[in-house]
Short mmCIF file of C-alpha atoms in Angstrom, two decimals:
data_model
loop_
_atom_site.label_atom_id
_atom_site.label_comp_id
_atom_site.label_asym_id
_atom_site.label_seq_id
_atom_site.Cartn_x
_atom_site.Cartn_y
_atom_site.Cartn_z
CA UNK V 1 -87.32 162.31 114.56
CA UNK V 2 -87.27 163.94 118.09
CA UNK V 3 -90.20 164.11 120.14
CA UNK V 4 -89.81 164.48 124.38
CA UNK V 5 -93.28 163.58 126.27
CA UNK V 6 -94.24 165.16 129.52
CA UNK V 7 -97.63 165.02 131.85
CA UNK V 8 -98.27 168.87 132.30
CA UNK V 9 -98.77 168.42 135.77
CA UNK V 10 -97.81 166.99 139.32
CA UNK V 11 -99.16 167.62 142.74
CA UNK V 12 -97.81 166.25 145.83
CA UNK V 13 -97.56 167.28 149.60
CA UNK V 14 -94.73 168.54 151.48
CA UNK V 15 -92.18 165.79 152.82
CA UNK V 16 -93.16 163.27 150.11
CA UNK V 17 -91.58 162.04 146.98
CA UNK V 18 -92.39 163.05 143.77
CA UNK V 19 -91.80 161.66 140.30
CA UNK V 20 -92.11 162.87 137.08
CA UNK V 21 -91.66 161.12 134.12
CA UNK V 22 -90.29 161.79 130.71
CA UNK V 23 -90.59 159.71 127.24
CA UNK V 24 -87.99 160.47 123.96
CA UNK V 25 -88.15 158.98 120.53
CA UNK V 26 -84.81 159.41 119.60
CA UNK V 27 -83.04 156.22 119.75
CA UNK V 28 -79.62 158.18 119.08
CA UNK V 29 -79.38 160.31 122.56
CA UNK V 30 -76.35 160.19 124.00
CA UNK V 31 -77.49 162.61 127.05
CA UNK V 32 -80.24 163.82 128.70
CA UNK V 33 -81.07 166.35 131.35
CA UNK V 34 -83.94 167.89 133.91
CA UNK V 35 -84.18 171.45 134.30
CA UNK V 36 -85.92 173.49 136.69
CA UNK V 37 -87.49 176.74 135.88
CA UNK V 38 -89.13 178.92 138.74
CA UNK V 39 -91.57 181.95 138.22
CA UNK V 40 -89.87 184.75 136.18
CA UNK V 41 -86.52 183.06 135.81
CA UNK V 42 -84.59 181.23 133.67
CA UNK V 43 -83.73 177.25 133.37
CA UNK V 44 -81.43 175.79 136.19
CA UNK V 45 -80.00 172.53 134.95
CA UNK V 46 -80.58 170.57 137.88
CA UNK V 47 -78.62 166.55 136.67
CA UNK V 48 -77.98 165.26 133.57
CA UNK V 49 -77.55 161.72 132.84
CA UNK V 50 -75.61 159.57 130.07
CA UNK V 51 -77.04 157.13 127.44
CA UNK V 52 -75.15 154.66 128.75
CA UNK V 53 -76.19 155.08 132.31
CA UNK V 54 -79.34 153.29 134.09
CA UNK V 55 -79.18 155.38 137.14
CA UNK V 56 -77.67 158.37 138.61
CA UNK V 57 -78.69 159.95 142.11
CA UNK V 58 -77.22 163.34 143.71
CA UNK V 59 -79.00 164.46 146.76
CA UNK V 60 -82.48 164.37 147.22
CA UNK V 61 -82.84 163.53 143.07
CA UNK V 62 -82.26 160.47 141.66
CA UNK V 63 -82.06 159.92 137.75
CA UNK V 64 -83.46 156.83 136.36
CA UNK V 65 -82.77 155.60 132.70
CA UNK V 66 -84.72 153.14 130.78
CA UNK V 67 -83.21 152.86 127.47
CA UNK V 68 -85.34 150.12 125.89
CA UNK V 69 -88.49 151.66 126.66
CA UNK V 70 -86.93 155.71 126.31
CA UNK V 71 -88.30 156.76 129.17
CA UNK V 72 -86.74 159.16 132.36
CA UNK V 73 -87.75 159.76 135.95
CA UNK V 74 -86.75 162.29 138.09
CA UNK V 75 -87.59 161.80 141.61
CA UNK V 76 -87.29 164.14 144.45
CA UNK V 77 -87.09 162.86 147.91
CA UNK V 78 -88.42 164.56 150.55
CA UNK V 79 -90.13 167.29 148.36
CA UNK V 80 -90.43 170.76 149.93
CA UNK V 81 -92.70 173.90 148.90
CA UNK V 82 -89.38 175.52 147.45
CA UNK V 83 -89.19 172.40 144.66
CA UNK V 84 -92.43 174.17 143.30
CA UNK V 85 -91.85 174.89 139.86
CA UNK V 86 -91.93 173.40 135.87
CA UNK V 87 -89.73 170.61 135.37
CA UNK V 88 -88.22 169.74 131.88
CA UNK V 89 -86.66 166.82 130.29
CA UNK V 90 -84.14 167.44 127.67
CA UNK V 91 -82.18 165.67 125.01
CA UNK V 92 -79.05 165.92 123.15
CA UNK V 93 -78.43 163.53 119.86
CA UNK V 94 -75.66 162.99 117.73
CA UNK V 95 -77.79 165.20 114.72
CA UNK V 96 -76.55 168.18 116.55
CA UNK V 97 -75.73 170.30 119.57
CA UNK V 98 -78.62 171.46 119.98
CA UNK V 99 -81.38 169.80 123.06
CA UNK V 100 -85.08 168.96 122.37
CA UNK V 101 -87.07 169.83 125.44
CA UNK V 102 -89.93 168.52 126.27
CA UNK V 103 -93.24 170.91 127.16
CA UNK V 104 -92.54 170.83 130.96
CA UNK V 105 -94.25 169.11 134.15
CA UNK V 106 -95.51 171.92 136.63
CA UNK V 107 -94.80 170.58 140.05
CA UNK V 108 -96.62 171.78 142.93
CA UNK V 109 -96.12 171.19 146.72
CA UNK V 110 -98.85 171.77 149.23
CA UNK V 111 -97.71 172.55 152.44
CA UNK G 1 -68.09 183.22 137.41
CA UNK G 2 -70.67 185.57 135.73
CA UNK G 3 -73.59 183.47 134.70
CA UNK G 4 -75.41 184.35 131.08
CA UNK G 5 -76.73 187.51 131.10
CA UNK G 6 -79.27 188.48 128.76
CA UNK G 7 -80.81 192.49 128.10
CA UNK G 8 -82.89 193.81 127.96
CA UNK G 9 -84.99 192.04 130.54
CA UNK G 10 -88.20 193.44 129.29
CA UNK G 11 -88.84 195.26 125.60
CA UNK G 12 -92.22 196.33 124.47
CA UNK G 13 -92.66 196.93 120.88
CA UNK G 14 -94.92 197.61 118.62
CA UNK G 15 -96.80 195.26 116.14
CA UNK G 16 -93.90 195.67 112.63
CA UNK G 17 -91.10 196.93 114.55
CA UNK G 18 -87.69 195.49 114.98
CA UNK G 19 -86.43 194.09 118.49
CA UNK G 20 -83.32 193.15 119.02
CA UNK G 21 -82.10 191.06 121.80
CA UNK G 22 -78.58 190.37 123.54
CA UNK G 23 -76.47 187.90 124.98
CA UNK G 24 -73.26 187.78 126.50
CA UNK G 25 -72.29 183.88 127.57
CA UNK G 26 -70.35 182.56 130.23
CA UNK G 27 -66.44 183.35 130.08
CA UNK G 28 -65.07 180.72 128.01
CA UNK G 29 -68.26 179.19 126.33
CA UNK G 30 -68.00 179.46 122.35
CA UNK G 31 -71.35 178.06 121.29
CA UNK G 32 -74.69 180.30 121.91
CA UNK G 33 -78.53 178.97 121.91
CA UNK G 34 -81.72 180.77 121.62
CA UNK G 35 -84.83 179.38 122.53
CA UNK G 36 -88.59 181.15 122.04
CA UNK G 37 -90.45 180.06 125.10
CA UNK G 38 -94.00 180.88 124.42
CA UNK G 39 -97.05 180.78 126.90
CA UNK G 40 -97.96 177.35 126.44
CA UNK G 41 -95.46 176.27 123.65
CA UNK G 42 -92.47 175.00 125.30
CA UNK G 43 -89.09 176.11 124.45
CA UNK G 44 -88.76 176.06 121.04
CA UNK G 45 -85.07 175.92 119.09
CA UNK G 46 -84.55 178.95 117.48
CA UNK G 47 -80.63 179.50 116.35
CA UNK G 48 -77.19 178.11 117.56
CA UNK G 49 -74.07 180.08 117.30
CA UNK G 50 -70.68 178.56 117.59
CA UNK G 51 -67.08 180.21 116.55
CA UNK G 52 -69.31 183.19 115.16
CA UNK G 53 -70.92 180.82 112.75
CA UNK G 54 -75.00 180.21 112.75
CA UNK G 55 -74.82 176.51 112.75
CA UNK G 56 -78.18 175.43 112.54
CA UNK G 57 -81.59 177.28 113.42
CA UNK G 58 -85.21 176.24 113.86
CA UNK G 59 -88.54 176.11 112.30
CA UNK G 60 -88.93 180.01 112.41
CA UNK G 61 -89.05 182.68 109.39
CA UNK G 62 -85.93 184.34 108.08
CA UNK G 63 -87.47 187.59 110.12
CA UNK G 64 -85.57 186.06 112.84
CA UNK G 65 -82.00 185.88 112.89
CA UNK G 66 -78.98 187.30 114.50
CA UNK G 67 -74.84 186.65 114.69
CA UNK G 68 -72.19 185.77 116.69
CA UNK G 69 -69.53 188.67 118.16
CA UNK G 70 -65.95 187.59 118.38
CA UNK G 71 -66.00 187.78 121.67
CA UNK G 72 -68.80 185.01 121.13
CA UNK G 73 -71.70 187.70 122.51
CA UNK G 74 -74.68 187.36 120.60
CA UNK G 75 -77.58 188.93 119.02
CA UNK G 76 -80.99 187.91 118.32
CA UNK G 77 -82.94 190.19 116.04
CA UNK G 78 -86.61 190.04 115.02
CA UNK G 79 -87.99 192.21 112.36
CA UNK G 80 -91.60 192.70 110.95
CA UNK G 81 -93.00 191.79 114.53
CA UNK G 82 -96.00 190.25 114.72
CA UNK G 83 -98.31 189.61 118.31
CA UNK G 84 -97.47 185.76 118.22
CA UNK G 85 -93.55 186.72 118.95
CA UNK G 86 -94.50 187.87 122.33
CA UNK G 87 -92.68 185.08 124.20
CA UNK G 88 -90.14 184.73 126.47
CA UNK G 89 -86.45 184.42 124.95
CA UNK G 90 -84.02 182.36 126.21
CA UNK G 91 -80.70 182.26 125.52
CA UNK G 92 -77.97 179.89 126.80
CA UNK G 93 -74.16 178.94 126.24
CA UNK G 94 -72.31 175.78 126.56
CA UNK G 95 -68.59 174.29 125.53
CA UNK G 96 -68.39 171.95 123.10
CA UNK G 97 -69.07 169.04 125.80
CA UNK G 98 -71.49 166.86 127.25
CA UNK G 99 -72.76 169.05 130.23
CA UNK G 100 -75.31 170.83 129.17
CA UNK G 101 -76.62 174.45 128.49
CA UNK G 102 -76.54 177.40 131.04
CA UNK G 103 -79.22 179.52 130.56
CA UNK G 104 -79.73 183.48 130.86
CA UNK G 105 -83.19 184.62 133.13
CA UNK G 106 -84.42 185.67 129.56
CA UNK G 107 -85.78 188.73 127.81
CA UNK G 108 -89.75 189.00 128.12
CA UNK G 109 -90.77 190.30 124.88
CA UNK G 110 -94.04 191.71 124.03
CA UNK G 111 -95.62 192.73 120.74
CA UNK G 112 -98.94 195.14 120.93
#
């Protein structure tokens, strides 16, 4: 079955890194992807990364993979008061098109 | 490019009567996704339209359903409503790759 684990919440200051953490069940994934959702709006797919992948970094975010263990970092370098907002962790199988999310990590960055 | 606009972005209804919700996807995207987000639920899987067809939907009663346009806009529609629908509804396109949904800002939905 699916299931996509995340800690509800993450609070760091401004200027340091953050990391939040993701766990899957599904052995099957063949992608998986962080969103960001801000107050009132609606998800921003921020990176995505494939199965087959350990690591993927663009930016200030950097993707990490553990396949053995299905678990998924994101961390954000250099975190500023403007990354505050719920992060989720999403997967995509071969059983369909459609992506499990997981229940969302709500960042927040004190100044 | 025109993101994926959803409308209304608010509705207030009351408690039994029908909402219905739209969705026009990104130029060029076939396949359609709601999602209920509820306060404290998540984002939960609702429906997936692709080439007009519903090709699979979620754990939610037949009260919720919609279709496809063919020009792959899309309709959510929720009858009987009851105070637990109030949620946030999301609804996203995609291609038939790899990359990833885009999603709409949503429709707020209440019930009272």
């Amino acid at each position: 079955g699916e299931d996509v684990e995340q800690s509800l919440f993450l609070s760091v200051r401004e200027g340091d890194s953050s990391v939040i953490n993701c766990t899957y069940t599904d052995s099957s994934s063949t992608y998986l992807y962080w969103y960001k959702q801000e107050p009132g709006a609606g998800l921003q797919l921020l990176t995505y990364i494939f199965s087959n992948m350990d690591m993927k970094q663009d930016q200030r975010l950097t993707v990490l993979l553990n396949k053995k263990d299905k678990h998924l970092s994101l961390r954000i370098a250099d975190t500023q008061t403007g990354d505050s907002a719920i992060y989720f962790c999403a997967e995509r199988t071969h059983a369909g098109n459609m992506l499990t999310f997981g229940g969302g990590t709500r960042l927040m960055v004190k100044p | 490019e025109a993101g994926v606009t959803q409308s209304p972005t608010h509705l207030i209804k009351t408690r039994g009567q029908q909402a219905t919700l739209r969705c026009s996807p990104i130029s060029g995207h076939t396949s359609v996704y709601w999602y209920q987000q509820a306060l404290g639920l998540g984002l939960q899987f609702l429906l997936w339209y692709d080439e007009g067809e519903e090709r699979n939907r979620g754990n939610f009663p037949p009260r919720f359903s919609g279709r496809q346009f063919p020009n792959y806009s899309s309709e959510l529609n929720v009858n009987a409503l009851e105070l637990e629908d109030s949620a946030l509804y999301l609804c996203a396109s995609s291609l038939a790759s790899d990359y990833g949904y885009t999603f709409g800002s949503g429709t707020r939905l209440t019930v009272v």
